[in-house]
CSV table of C-alpha atoms and ligand atoms in Angstrom, one decimal:
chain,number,residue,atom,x,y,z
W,136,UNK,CA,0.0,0.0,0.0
W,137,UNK,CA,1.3,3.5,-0.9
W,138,UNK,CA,-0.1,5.8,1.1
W,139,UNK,CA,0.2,10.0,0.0
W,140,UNK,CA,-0.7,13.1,2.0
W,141,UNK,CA,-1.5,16.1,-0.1
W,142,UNK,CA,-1.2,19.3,0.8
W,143,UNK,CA,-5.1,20.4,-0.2
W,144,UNK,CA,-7.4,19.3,-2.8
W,145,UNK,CA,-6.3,21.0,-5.5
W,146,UNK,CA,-2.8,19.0,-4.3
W,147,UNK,CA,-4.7,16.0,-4.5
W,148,UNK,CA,-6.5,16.7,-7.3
W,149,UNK,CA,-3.0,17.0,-9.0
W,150,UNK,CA,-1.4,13.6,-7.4
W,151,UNK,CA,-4.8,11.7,-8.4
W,152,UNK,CA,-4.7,12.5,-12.0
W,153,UNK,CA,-1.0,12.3,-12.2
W,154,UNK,CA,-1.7,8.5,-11.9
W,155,UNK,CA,-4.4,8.0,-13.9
W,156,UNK,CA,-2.4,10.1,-16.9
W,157,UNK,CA,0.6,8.0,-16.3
W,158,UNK,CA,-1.8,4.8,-16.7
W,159,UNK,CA,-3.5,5.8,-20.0
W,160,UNK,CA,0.0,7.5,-21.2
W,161,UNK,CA,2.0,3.8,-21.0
W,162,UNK,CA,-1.0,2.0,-21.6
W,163,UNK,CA,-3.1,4.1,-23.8
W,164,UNK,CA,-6.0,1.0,-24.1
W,165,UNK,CA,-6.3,1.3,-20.5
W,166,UNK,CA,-9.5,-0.1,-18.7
W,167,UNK,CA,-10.3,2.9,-16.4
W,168,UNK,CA,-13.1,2.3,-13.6
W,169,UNK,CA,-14.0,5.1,-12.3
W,170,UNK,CA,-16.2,7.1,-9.4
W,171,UNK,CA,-18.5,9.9,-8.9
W,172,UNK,CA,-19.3,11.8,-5.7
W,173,UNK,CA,-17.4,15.4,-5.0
W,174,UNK,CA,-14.2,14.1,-4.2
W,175,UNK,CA,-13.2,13.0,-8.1
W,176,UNK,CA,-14.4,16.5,-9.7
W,177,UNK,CA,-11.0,17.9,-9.0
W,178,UNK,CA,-8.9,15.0,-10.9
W,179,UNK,CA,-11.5,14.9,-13.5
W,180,UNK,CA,-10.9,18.5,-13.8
W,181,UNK,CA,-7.5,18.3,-13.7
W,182,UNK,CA,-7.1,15.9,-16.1
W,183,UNK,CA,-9.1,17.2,-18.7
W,184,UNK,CA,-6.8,20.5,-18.2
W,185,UNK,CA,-3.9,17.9,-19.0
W,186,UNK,CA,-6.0,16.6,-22.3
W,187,UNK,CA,-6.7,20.5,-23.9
W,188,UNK,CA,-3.2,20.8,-23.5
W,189,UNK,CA,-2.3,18.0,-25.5
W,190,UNK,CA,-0.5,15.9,-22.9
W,191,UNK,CA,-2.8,13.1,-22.3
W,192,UNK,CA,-4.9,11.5,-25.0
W,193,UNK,CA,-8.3,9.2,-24.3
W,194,UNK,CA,-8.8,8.2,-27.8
W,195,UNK,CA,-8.3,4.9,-27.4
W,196,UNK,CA,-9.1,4.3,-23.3
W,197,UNK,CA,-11.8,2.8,-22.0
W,198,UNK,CA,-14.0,3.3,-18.7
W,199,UNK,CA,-16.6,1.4,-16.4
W,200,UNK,CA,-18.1,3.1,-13.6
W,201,UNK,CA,-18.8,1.8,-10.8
W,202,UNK,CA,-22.5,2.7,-10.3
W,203,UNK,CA,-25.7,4.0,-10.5
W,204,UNK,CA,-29.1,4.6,-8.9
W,205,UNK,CA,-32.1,2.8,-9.9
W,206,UNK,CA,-34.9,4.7,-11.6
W,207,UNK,CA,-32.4,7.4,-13.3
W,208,UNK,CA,-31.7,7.7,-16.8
W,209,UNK,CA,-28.8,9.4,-18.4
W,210,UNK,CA,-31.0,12.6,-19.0
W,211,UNK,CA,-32.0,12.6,-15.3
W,212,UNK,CA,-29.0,15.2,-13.9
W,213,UNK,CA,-28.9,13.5,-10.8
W,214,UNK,CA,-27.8,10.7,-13.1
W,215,UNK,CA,-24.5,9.2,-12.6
W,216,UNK,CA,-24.0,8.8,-16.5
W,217,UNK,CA,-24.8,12.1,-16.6
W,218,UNK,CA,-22.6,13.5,-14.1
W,219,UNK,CA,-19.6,11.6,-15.9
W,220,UNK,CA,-20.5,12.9,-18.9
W,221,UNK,CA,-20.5,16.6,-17.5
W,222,UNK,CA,-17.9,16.4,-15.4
W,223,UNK,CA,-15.4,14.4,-17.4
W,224,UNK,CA,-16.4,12.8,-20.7
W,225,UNK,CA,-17.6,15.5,-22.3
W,226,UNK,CA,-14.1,17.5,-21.5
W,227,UNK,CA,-11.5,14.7,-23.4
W,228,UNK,CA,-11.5,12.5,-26.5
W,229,UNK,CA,-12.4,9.3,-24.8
W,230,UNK,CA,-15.5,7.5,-27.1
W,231,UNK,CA,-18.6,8.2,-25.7
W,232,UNK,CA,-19.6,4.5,-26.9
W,233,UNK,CA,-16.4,2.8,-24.9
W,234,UNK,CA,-17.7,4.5,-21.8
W,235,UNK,CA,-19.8,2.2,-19.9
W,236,UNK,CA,-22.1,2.9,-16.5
W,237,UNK,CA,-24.6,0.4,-15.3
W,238,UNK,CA,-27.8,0.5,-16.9
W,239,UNK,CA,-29.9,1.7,-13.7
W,240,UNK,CA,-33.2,1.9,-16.2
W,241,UNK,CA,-32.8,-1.9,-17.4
W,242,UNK,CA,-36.0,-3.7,-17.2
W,243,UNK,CA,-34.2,-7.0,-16.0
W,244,UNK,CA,-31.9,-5.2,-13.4
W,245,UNK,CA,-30.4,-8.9,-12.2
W,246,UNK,CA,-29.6,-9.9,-16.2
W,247,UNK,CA,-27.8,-6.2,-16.3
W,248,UNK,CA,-26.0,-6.9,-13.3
W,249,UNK,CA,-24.4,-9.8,-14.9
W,250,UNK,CA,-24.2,-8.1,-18.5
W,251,UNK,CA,-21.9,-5.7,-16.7
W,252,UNK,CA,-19.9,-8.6,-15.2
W,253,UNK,CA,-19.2,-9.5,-18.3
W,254,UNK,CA,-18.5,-6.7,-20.2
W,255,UNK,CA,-16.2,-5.8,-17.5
W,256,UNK,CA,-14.4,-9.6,-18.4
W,257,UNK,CA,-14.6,-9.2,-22.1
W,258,UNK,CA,-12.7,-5.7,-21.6
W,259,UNK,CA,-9.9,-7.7,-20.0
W,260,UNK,CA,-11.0,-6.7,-16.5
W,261,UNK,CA,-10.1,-3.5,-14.9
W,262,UNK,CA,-6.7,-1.9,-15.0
W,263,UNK,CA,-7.0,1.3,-12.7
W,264,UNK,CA,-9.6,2.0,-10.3
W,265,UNK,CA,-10.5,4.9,-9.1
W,266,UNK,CA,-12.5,4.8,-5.8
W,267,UNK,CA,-13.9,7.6,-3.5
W,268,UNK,CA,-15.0,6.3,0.8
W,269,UNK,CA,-18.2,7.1,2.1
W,270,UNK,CA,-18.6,8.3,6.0
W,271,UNK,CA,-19.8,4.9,6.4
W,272,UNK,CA,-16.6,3.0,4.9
W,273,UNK,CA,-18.7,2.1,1.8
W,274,UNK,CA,-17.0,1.4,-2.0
W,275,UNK,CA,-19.2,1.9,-4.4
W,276,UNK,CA,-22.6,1.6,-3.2
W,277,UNK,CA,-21.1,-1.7,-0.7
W,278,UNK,CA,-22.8,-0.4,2.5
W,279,UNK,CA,-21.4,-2.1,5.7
W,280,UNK,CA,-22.1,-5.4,6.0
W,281,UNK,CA,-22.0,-6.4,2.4
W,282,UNK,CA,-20.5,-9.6,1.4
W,283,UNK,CA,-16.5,-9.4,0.2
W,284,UNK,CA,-17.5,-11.8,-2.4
W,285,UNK,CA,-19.9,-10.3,-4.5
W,286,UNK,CA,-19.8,-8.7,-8.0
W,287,UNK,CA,-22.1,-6.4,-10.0
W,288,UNK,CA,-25.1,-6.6,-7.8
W,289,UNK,CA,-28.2,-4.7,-6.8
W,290,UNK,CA,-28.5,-2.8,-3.3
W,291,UNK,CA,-30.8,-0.8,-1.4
W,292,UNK,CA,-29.3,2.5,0.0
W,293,UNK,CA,-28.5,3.1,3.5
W,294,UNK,CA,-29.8,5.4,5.6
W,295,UNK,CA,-26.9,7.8,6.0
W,296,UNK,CA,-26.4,7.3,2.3
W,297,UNK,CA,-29.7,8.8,1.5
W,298,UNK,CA,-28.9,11.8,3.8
W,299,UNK,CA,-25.8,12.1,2.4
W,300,UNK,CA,-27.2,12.4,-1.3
W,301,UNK,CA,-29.8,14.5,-0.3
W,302,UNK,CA,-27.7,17.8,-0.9
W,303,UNK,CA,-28.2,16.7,-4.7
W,304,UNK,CA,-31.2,16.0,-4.9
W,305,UNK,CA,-33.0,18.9,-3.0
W,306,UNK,CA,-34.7,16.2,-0.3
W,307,UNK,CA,-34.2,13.0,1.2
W,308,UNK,CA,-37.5,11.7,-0.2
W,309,UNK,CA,-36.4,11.8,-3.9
W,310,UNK,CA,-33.0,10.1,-3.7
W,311,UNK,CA,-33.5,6.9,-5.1
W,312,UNK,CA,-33.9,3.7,-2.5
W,313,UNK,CA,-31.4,1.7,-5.0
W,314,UNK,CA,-28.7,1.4,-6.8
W,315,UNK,CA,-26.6,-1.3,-9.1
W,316,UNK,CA,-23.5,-1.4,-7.9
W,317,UNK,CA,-20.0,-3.4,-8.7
W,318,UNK,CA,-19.4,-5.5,-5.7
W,319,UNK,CA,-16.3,-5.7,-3.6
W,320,UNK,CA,-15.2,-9.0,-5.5
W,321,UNK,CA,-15.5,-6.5,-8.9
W,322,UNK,CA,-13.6,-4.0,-7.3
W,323,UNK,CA,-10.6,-6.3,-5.6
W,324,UNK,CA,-10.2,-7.7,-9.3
W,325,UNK,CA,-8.9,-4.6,-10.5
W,326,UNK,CA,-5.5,-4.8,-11.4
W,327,UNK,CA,-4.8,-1.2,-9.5
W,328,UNK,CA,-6.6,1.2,-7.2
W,329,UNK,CA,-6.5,4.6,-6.9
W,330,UNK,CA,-8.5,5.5,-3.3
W,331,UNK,CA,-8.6,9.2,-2.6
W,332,UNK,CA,-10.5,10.9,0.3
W,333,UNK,CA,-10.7,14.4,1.4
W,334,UNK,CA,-11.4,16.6,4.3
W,335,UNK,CA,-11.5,16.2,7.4
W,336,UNK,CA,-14.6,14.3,8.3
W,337,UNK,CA,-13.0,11.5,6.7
W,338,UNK,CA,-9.9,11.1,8.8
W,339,UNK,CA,-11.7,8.3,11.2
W,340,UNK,CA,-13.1,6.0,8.9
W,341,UNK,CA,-9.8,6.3,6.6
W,342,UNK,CA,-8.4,5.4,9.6
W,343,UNK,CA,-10.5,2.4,10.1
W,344,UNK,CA,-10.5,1.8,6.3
W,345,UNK,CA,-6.5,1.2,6.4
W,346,UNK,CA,-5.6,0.4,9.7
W,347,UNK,CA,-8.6,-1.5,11.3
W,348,UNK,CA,-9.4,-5.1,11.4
W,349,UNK,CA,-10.7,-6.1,7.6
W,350,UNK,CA,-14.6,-6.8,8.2
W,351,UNK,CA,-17.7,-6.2,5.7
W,352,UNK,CA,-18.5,-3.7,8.0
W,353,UNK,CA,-15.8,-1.5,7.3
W,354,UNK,CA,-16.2,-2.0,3.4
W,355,UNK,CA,-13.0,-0.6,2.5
W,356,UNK,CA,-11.3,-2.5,4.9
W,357,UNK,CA,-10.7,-4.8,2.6
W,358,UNK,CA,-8.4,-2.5,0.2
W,359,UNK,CA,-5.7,-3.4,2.7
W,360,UNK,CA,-5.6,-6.9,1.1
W,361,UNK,CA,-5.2,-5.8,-2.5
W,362,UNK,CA,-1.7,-5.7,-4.1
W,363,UNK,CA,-1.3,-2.5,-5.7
W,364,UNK,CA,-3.5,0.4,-3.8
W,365,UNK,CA,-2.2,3.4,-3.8
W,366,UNK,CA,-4.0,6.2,-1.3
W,367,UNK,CA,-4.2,9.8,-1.2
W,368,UNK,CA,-5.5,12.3,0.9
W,369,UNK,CA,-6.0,15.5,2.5
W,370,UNK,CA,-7.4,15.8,5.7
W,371,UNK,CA,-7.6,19.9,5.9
V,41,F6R,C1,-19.5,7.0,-6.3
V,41,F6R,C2,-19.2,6.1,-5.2
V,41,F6R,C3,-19.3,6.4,-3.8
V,41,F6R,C4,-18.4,7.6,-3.4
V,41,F6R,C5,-18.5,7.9,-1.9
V,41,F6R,C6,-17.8,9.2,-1.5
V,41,F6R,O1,-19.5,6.4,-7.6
V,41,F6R,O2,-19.0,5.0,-5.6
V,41,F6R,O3,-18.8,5.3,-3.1
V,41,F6R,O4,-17.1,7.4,-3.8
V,41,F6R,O5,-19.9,8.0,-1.5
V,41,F6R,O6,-18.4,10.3,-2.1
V,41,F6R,P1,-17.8,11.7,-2.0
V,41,F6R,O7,-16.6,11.8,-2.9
V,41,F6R,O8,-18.9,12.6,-2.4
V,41,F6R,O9,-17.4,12.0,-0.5
């Protein structure tokens, strides 16, 4: 585990796109998964800074995120697909078409959870994973208590989730109960990850994340058991 302090965001902004440049730079078919949430916006930003400059080029990358809620289509601008195409797809050369997000409107949500699976296997897995932590320790949308050994699956929202979300969507009432997520099992498969959390009402559960006991109810406990994570943060 490499573990990075940044000075601020805008620091860790910088560090967090730095490694994701350097991954589509010497491997320019790269499989990127990637995250929403606030804490990403700056090393999307970042990044496509680095791209209308000319330094890094998407052409050819590829990118599975790793959710979405239930109910939402693309249009819907509480959307994940649509906050990845505004906040980051929309600003490089990556093709729209080799971008994928789980299909939260899919009339057979279980069949899309394992359409996802294997897209995400026919891509040659996941090369560079990008993850944000929630207050709660979740990955994804893997609340505490979810099973280390699932995949692409479909979950129903915790409680401090919902009030978390709520800021986006005006009240608690409309945030969507549900979500398809990747599952921790997705997520561990990835050949790297990139987990980046900011401010300071993360410091204790980054601190449980990496140097608690591993249990499913610490989600991201779990990250101390893959091979290549690397960690930065900022806890101004
Ligand atoms: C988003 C996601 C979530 C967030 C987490 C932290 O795709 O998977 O797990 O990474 O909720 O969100 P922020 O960055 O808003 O604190």
């Amino acid at each position: 585990m490499r573990i990075i302090e940044a000075k601020d965001y805008a620091d860790l902004s910088r560090k967090a796109a730095n490694v994701i440049s350097a991954q589509v730079i010497l491997e320019p078919h790269s499989v990127l998964g990637l995250a929403t949430g606030s804490t990403p916006i700056g090393t999307y930003k970042q990044l496509i800074d680095w791209y209308n400059k000319g330094d890094i080029d998407f052409s050819k990358a590829r990118s599975v995120n790793l959710d979405e809620y239930i109910g939402l289509d693309g249009t819907n601008d509480q959307s994940y697909r649509y906050f990845m195409d505004n906040n980051f797809f929309n600003g490089i050369n990556i093709k729209k078409e080799n971008t994928y997000v789980p299909n939260g409107m899919a009339e057979d949500l279980e069949a899309e959870c394992a359409r996802y699976d294997e897209l995400i296997s026919s891509l040659g897995g996941i090369d560079l994973q990008l993850l944000g932590i929630g207050h709660d320790g979740h990955i994804g949308f893997n609340e505490p208590g979810a099973a280390f050994e699932k995949t692409t699956h479909i979950v129903e929202l915790e409680e401090t989730t919902i009030k978390a979300n709520a800021r986006f969507f005006g009240s608690e009432e409309a945030v969507p109960k549900k979500a398809i997520t990747m599952g921790i099992k997705s997520i561990m498969r990835a050949k790297r990850l990139l987990l980046i959390a900011n401010g300071p009402d993360k410091r204790d559960i980054m601190e449980k994340a990496l140097h608690g006991p591993v249990t499913p109810m610490v989600p991201a406990s779990i990250l101390q058991f893959h091979p290549n994570l690397t960690v930065v943060y900022c806890f101004e």
